[in-house]
mmCIF file of C-alpha atoms in Angstrom:
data_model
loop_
_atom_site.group_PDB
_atom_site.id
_atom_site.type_symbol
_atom_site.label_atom_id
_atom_site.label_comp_id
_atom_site.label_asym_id
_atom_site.label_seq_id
_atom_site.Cartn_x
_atom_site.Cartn_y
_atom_site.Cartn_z
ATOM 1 C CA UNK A 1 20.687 21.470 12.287
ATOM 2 C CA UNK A 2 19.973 18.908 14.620
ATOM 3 C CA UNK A 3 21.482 16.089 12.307
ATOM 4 C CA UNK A 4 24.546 17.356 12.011
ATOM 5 C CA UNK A 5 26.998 14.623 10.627
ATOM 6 C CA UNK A 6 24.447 12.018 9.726
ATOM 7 C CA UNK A 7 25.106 9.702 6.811
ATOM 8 C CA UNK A 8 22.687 10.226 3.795
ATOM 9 C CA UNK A 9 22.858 7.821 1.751
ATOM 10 C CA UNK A 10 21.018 7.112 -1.714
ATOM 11 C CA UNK A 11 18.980 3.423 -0.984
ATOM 12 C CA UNK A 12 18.024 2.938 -4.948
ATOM 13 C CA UNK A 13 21.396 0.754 -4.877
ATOM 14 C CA UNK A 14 19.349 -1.789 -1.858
ATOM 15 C CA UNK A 15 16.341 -2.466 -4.874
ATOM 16 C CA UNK A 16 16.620 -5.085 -7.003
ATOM 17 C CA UNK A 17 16.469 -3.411 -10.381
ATOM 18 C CA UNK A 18 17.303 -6.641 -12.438
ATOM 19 C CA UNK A 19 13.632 -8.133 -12.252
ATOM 20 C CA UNK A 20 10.683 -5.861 -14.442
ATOM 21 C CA UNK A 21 8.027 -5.333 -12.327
ATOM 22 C CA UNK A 22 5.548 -7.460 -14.498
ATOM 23 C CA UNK A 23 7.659 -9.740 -13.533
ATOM 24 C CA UNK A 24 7.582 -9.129 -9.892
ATOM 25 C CA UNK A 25 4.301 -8.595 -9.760
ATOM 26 C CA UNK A 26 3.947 -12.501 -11.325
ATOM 27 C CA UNK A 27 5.734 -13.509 -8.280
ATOM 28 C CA UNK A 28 3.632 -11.776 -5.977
ATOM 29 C CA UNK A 29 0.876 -13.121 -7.400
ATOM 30 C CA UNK A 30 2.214 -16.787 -7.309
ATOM 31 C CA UNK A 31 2.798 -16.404 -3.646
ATOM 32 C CA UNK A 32 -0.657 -15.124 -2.964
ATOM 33 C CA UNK A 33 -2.393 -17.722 -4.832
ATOM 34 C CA UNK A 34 -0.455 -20.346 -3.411
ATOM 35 C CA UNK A 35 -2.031 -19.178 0.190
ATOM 36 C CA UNK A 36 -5.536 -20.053 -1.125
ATOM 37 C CA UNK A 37 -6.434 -16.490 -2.383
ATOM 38 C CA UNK A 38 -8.669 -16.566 -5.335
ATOM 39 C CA UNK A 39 -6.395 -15.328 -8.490
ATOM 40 C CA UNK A 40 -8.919 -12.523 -9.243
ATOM 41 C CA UNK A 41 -9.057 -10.977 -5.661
ATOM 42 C CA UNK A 42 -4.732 -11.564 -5.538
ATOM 43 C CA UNK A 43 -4.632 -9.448 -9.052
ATOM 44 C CA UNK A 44 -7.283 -7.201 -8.285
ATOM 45 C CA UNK A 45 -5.190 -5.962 -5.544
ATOM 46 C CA UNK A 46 -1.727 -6.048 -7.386
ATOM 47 C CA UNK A 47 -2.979 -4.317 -9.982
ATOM 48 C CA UNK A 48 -4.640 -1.424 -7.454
ATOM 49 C CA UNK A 49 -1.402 -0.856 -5.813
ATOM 50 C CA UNK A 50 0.297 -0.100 -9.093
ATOM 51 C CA UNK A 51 -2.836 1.929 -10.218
ATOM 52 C CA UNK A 52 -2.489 4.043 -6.971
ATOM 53 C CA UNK A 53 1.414 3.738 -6.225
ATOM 54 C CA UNK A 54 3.331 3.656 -9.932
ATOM 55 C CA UNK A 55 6.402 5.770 -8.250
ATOM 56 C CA UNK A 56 6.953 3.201 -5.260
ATOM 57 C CA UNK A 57 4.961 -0.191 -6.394
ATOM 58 C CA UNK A 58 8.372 -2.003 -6.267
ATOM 59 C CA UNK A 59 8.906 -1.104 -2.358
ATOM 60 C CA UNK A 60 5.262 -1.812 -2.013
ATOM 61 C CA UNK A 61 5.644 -5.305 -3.311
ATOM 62 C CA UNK A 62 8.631 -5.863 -0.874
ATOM 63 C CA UNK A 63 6.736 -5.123 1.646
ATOM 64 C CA UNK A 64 3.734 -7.380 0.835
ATOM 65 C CA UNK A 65 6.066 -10.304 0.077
ATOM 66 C CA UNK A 66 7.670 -9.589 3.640
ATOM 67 C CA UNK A 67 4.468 -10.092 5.343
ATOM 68 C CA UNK A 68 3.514 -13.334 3.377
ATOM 69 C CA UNK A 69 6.752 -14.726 4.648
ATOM 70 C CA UNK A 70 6.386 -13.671 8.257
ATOM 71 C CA UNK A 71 2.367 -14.856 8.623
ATOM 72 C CA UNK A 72 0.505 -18.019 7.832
ATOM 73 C CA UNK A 73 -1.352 -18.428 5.029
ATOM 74 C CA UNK A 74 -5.218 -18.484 6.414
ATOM 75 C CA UNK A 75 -3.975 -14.718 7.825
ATOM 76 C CA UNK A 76 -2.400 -14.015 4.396
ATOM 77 C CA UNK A 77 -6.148 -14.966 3.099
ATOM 78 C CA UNK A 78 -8.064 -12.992 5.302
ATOM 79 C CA UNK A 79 -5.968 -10.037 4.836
ATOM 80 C CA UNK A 80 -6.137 -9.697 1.114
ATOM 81 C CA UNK A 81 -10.111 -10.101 1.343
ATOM 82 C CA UNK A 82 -10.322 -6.992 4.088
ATOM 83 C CA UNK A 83 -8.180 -5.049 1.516
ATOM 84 C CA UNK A 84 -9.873 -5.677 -1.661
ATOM 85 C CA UNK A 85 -13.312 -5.299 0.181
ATOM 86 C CA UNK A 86 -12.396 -2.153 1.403
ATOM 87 C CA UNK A 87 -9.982 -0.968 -1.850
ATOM 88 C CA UNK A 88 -6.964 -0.730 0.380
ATOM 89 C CA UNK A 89 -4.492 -1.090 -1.813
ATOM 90 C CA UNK A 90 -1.343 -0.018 0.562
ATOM 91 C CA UNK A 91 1.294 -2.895 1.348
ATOM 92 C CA UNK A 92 1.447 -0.918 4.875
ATOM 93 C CA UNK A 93 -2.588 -1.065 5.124
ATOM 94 C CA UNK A 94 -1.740 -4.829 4.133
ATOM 95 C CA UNK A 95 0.978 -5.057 6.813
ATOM 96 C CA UNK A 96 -1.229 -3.690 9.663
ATOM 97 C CA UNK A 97 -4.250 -5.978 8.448
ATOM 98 C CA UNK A 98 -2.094 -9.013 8.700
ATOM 99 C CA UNK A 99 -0.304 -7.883 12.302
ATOM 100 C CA UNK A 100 -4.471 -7.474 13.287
ATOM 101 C CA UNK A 101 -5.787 -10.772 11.838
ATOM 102 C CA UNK A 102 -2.508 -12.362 13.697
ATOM 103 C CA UNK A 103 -3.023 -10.835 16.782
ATOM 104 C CA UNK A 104 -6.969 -11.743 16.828
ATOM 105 C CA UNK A 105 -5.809 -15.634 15.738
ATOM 106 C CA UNK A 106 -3.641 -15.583 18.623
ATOM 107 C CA UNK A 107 -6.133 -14.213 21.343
ATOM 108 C CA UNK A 108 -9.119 -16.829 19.676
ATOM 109 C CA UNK A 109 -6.878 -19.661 19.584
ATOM 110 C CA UNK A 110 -7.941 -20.084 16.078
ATOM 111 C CA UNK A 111 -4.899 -20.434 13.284
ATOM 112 C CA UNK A 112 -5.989 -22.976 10.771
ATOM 113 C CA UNK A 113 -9.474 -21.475 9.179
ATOM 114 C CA UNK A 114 -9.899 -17.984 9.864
ATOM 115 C CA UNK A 115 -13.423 -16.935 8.719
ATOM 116 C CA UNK A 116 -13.304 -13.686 10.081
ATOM 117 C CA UNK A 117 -16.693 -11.283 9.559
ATOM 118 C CA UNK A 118 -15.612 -7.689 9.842
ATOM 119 C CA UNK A 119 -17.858 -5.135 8.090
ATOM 120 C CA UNK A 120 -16.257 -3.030 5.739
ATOM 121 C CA UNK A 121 -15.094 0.182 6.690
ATOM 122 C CA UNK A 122 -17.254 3.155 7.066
ATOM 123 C CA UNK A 123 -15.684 5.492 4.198
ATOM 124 C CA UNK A 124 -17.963 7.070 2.188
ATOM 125 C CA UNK A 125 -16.575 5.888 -1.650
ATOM 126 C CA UNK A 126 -17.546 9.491 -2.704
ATOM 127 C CA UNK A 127 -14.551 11.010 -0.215
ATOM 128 C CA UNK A 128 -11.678 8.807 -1.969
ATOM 129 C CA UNK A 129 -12.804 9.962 -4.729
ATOM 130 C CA UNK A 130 -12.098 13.976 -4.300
ATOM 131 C CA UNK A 131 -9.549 15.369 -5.852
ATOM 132 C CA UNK A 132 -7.984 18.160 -4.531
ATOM 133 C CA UNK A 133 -7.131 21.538 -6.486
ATOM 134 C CA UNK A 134 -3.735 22.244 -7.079
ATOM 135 C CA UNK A 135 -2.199 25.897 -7.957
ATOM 136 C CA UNK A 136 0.583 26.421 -10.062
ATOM 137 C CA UNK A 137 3.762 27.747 -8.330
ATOM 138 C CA UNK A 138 3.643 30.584 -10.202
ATOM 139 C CA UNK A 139 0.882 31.904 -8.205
ATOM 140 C CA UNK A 140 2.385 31.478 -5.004
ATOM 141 C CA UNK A 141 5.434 33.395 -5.960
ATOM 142 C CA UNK A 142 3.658 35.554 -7.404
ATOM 143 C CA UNK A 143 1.480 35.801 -3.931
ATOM 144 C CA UNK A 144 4.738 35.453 -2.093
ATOM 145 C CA UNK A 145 6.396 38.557 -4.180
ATOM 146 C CA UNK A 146 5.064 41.456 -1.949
ATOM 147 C CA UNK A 147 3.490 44.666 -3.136
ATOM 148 C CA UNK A 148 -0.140 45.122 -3.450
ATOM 149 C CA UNK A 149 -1.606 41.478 -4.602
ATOM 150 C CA UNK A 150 -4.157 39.931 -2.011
ATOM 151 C CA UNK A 151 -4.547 36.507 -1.042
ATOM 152 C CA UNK A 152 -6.718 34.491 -1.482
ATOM 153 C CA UNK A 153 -7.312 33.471 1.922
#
């Protein structure tokens, strides 16, 4: 193996566990209103993230709270409104969108009201909402097993 002697480590013990996620989310929401987001648009995307991330919506909102302390609000404002336009509802998709709105303020001199028009992205709605087949595993051993069975493929 080429990581021979590395640490693993189990990082549950580096989440905060004590506060409920409602109440995190609360928070989050706080912090996103008090940039000048309107409350529905700040919930709206809360509430997708949790929809679309249950497992991991506590990392998620650690990351989004990261970014709101690293960037100024009008960036904080304009990146919510790109990811609710476009249902992006990914604290890394929020990440990036901030890093690009800051990087854009920067270059246009422009900090204070950032009234940025970028159309929305061209994904058909109809593809994110495919889902995909899934097998049982039973077939694949089964498949896997040998002797006369054919695959599918």
């Amino acid at each position: 193996s080429l990581e021979k002697g590395r640490l693993i480590q189990n990082n549950n013990h580096l989440r905060n566990t004590e506060d409920t996620i409602k109440a995190l989310q609360q928070k989050l929401l706080d912090r996103l209103i008090a940039t000048g987001s309107s409350s529905e648009r700040s919930l709206k995307f809360l509430e997708g993230i949790r929809r679309e991330k249950p497992r991991y919506v506590r990392d998620q909102y650690k990351i989004i709270e990261k970014t709101i302390a690293e960037m100024d609000k009008s960036i904080i404002s304009a990146t919510l409104e790109f990811c609710t336009e476009n249902e992006l509802y990914s604290a890394v998709d929020f990440k990036d969108a901030a890093a690009y709105f800051k990087k854009l303020a920067e270059a246009t001199g422009v900090a204070e009201d950032l009234n940025i028009d970028i159309p929305p992205l061209p994904i058909n709605k109809l593809i994110r909402s495919v889902n995909v087949s899934r097998r049982e595993v039973g077939e694949y051993i089964k498949n896997l097993g040998g002797g006369n069975v054919k695959c599918l493929n």
